[in-house]
PDB file of N, CA and C and ligand atoms in Angstrom:
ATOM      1  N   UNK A  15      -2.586  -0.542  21.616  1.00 63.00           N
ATOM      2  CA  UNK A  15      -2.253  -0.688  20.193  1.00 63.00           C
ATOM      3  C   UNK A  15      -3.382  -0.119  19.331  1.00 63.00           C
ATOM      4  N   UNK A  16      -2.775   1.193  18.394  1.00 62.00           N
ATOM      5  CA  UNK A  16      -3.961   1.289  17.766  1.00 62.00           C
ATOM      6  C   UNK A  16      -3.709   0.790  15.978  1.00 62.00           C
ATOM      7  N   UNK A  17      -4.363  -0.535  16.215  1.00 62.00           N
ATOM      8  CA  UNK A  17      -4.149  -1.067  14.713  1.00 62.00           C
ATOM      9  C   UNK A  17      -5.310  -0.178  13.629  1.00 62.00           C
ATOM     10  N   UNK A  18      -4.840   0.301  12.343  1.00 63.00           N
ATOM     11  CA  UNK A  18      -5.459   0.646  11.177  1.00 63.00           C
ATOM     12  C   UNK A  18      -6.256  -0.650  10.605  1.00 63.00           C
ATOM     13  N   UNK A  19      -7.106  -0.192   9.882  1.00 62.00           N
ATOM     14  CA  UNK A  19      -8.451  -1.206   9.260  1.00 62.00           C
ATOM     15  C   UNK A  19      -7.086  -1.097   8.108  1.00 62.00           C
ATOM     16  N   UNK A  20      -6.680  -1.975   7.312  1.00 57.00           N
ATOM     17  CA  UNK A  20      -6.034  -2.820   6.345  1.00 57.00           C
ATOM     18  C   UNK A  20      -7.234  -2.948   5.186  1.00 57.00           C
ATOM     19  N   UNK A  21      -6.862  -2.535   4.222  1.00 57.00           N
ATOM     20  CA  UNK A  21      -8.102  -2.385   3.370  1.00 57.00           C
ATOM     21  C   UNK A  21      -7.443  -2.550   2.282  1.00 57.00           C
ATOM     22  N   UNK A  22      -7.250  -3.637   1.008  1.00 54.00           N
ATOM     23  CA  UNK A  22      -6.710  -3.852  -0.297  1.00 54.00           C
ATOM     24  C   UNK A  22      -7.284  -3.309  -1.176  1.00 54.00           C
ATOM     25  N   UNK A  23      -6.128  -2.906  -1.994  1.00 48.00           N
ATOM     26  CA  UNK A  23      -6.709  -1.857  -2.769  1.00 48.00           C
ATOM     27  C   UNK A  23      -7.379  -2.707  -4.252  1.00 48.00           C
ATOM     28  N   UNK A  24      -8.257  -2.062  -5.344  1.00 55.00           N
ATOM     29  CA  UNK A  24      -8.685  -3.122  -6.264  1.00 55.00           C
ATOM     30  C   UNK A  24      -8.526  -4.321  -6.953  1.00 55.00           C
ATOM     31  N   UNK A  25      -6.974  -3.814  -6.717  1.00 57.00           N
ATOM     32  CA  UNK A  25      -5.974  -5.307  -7.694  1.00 57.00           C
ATOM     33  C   UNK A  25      -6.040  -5.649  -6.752  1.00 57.00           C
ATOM     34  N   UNK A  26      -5.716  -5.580  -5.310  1.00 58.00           N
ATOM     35  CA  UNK A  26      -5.666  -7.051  -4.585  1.00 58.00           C
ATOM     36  C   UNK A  26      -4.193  -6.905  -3.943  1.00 58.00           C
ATOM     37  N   UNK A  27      -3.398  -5.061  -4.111  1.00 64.00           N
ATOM     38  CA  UNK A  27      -2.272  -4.843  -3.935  1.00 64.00           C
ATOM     39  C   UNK A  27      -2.532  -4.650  -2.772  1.00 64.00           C
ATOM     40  N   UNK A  28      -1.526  -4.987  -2.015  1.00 73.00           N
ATOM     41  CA  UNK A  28      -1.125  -4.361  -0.649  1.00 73.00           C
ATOM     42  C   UNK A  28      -0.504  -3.169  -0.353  1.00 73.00           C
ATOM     43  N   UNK A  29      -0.938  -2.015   0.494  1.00 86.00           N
ATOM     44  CA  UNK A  29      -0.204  -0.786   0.972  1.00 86.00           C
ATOM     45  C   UNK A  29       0.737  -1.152   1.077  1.00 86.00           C
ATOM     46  N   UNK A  30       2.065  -0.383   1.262  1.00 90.00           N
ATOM     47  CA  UNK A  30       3.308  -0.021   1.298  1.00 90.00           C
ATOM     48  C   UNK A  30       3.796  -0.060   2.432  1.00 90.00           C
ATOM     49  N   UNK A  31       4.257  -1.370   2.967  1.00 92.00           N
ATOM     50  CA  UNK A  31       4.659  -0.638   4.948  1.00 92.00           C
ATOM     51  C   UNK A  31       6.463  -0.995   4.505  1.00 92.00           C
ATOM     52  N   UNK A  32       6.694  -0.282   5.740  1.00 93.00           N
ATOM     53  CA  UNK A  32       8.308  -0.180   6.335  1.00 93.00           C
ATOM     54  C   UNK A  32       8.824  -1.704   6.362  1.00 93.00           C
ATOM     55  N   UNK A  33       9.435  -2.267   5.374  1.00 90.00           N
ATOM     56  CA  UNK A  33      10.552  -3.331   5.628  1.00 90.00           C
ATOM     57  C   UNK A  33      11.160  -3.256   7.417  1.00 90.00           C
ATOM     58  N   UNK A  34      11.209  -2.117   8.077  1.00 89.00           N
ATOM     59  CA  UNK A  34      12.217  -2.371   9.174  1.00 89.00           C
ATOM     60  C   UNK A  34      11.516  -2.166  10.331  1.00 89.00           C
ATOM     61  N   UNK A  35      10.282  -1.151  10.132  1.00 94.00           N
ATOM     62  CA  UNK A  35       9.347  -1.023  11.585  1.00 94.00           C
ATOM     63  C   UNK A  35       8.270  -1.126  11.353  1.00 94.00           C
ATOM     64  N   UNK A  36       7.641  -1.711  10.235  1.00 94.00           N
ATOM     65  CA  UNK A  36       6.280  -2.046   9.426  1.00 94.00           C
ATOM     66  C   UNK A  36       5.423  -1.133   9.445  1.00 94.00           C
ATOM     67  N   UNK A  37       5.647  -0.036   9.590  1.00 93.00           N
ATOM     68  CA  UNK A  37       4.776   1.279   9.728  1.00 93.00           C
ATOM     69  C   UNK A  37       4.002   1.172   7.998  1.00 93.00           C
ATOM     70  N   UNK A  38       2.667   1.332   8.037  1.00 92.00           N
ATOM     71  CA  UNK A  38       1.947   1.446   6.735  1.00 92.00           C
ATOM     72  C   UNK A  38       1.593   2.652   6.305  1.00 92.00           C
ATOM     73  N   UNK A  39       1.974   2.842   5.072  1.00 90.00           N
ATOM     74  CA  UNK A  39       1.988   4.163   4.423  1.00 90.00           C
ATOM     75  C   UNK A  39       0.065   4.658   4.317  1.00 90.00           C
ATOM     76  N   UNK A  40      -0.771   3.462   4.108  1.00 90.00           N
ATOM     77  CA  UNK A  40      -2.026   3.876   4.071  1.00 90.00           C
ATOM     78  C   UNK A  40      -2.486   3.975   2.521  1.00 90.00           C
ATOM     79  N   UNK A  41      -1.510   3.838   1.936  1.00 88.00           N
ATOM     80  CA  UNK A  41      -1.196   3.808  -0.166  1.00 88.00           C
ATOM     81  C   UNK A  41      -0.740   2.914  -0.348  1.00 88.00           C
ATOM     82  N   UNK A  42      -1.102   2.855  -1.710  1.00 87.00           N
ATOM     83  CA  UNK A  42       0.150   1.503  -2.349  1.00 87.00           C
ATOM     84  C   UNK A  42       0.710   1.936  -3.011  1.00 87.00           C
ATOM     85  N   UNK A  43       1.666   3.008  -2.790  1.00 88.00           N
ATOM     86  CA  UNK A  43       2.736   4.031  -3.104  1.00 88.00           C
ATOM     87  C   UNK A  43       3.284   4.535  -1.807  1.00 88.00           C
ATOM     88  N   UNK A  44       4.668   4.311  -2.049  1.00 88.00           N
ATOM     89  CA  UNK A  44       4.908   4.953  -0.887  1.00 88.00           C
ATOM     90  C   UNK A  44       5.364   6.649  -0.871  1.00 88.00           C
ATOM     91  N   UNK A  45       5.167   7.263   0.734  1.00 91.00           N
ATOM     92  CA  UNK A  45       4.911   8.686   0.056  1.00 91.00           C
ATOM     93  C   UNK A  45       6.512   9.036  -0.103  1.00 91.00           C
ATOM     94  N   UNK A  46       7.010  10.194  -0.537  1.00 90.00           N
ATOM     95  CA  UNK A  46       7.756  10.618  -1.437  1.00 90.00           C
ATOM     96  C   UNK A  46       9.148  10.800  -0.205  1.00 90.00           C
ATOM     97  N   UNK A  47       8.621  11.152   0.931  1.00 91.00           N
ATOM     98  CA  UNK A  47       9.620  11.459   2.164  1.00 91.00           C
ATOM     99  C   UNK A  47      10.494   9.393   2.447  1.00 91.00           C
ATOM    100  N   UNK A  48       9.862   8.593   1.882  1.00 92.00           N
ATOM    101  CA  UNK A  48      10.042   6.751   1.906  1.00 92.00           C
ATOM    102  C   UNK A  48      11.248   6.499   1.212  1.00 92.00           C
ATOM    103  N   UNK A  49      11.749   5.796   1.666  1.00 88.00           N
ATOM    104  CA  UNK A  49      13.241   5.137   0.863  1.00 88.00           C
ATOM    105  C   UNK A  49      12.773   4.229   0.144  1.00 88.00           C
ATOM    106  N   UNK A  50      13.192   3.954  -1.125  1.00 87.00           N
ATOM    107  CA  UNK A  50      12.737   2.460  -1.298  1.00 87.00           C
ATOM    108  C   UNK A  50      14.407   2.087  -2.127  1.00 87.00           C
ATOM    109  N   UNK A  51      14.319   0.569  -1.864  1.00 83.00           N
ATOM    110  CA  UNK A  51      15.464   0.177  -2.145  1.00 83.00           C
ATOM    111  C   UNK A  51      15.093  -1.259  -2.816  1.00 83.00           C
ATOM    112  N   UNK A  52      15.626  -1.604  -3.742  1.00 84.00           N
ATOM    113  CA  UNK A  52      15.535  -2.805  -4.616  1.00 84.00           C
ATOM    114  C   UNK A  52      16.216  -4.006  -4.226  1.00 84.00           C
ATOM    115  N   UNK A  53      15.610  -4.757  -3.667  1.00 78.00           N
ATOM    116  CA  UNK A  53      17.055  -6.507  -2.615  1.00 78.00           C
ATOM    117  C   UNK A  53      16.651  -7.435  -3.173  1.00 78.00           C
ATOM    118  N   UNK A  54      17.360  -8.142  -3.836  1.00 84.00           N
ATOM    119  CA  UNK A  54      17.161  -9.626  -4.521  1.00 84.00           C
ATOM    120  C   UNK A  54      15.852  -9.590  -5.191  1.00 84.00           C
ATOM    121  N   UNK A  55      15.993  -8.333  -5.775  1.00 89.00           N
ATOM    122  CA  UNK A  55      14.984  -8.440  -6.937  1.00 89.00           C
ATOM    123  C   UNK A  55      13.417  -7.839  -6.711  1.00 89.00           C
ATOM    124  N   UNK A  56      13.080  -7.791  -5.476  1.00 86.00           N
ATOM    125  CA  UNK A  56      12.071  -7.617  -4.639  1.00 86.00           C
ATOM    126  C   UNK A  56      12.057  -5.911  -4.468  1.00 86.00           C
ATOM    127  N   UNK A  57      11.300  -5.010  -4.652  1.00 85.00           N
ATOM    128  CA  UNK A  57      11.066  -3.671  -3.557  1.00 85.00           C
ATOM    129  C   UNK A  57      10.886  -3.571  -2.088  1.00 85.00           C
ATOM    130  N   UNK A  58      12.174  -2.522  -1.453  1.00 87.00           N
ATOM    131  CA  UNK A  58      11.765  -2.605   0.282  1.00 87.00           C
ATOM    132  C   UNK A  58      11.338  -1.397   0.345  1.00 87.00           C
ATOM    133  N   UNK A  59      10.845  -0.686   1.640  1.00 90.00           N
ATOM    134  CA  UNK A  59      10.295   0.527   1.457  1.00 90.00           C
ATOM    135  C   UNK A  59      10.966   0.886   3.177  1.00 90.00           C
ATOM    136  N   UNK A  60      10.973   2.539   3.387  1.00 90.00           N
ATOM    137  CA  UNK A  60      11.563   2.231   4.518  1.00 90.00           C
ATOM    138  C   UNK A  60      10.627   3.984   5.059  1.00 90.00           C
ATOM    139  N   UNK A  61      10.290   3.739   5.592  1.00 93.00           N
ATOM    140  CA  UNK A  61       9.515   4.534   6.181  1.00 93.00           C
ATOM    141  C   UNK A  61      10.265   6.313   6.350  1.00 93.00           C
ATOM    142  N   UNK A  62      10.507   7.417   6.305  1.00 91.00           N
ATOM    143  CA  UNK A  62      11.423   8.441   6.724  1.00 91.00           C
ATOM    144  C   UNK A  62      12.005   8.666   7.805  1.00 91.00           C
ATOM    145  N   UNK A  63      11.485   7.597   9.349  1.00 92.00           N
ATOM    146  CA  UNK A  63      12.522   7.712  10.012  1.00 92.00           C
ATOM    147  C   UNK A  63      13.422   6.648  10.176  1.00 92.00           C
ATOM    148  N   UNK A  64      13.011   5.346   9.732  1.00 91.00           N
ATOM    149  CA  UNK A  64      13.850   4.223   9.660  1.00 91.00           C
ATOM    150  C   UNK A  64      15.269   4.606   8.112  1.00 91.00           C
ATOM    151  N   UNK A  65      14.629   5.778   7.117  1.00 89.00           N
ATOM    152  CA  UNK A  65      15.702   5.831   6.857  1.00 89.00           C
ATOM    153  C   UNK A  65      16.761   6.749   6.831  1.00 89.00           C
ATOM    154  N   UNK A  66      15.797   7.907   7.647  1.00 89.00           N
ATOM    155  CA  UNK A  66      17.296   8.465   8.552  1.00 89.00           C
ATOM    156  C   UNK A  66      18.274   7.805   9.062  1.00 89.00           C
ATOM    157  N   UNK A  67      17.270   6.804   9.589  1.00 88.00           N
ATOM    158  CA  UNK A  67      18.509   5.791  10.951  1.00 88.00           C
ATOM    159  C   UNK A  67      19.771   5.015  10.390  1.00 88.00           C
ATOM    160  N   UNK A  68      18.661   4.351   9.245  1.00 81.00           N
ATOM    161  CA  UNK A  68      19.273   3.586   8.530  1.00 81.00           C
ATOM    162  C   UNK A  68      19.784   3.962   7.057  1.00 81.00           C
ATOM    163  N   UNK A  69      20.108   4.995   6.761  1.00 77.00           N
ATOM    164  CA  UNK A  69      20.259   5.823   5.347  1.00 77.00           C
ATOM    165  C   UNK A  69      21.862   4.947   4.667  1.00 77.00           C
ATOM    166  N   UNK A  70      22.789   5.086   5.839  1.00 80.00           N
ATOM    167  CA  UNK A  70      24.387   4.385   5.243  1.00 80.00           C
ATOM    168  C   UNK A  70      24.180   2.695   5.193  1.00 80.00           C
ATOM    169  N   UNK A  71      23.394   1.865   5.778  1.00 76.00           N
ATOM    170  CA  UNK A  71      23.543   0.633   5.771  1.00 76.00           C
ATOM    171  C   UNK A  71      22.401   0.284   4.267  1.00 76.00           C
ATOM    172  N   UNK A  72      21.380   1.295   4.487  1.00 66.00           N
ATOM    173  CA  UNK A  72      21.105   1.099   3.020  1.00 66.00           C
ATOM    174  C   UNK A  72      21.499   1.511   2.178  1.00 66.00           C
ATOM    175  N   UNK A  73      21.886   2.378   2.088  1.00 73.00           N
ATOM    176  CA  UNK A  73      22.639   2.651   0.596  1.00 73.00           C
ATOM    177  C   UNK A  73      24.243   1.849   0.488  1.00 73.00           C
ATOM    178  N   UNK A  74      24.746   1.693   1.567  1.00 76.00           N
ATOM    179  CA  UNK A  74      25.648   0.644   1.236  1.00 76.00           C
ATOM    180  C   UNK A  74      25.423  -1.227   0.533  1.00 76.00           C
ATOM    181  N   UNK A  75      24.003  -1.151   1.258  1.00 66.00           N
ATOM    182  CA  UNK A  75      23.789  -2.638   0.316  1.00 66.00           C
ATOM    183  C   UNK A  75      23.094  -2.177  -0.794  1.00 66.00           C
ATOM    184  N   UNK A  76      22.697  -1.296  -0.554  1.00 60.00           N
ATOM    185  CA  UNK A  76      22.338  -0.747  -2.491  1.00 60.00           C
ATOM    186  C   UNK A  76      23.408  -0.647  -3.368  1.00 60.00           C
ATOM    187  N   UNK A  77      24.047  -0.184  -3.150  1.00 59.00           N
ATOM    188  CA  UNK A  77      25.563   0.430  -3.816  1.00 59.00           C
ATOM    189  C   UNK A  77      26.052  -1.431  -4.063  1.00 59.00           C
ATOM    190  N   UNK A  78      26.506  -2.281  -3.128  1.00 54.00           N
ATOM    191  CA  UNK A  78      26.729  -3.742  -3.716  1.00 54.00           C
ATOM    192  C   UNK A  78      25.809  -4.583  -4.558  1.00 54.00           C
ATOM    193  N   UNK A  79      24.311  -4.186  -3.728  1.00 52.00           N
ATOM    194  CA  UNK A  79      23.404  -5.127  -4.987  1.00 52.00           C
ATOM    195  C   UNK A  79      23.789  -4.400  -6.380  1.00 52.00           C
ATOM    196  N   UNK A  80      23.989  -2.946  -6.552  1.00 50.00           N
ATOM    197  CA  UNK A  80      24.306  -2.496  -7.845  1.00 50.00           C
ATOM    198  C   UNK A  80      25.349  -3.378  -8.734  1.00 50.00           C
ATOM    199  N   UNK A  81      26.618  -3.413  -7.876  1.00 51.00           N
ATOM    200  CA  UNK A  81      27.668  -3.919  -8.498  1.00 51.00           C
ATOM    201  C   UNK A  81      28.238  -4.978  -9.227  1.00 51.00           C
TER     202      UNK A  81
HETATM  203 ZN1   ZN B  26      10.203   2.406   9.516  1.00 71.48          ZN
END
């Protein structure tokens, strides 16, 4: 396992990892290739290959939280 040093950024924000395979972006932005999707109010972030995988099941509960 090669774990990354976890390092908070000034505010005290946490980097950006994958809602589905916790992969950390290394920012507290996620980079631009990242899904992010809005659930009960909260931001998820989804890494670019979790949202290949997962591109129709999220945007289908996106599309209902919209509604
Ligand atoms: Zn992922």
């Amino acid at each position: 396992m090669d774990e990354q040093t976890h390092r908070p950024g000034p505010d005290g924000t946490d980097d950006v990892a994958c809602a589905l395979c916790g992969t950390r972006s290394g920012s507290e932005t996620a980079p631009p290739t990242w899904l992010c999707s809005v659930e009960n109010g909260s931001r998820r972030y989804y890494c670019d290959e979790c949202a290949r995988t997962h591109i129709r099941a999220i945007e289908g509960r996106l599309d209902s939280a919209w509604w």
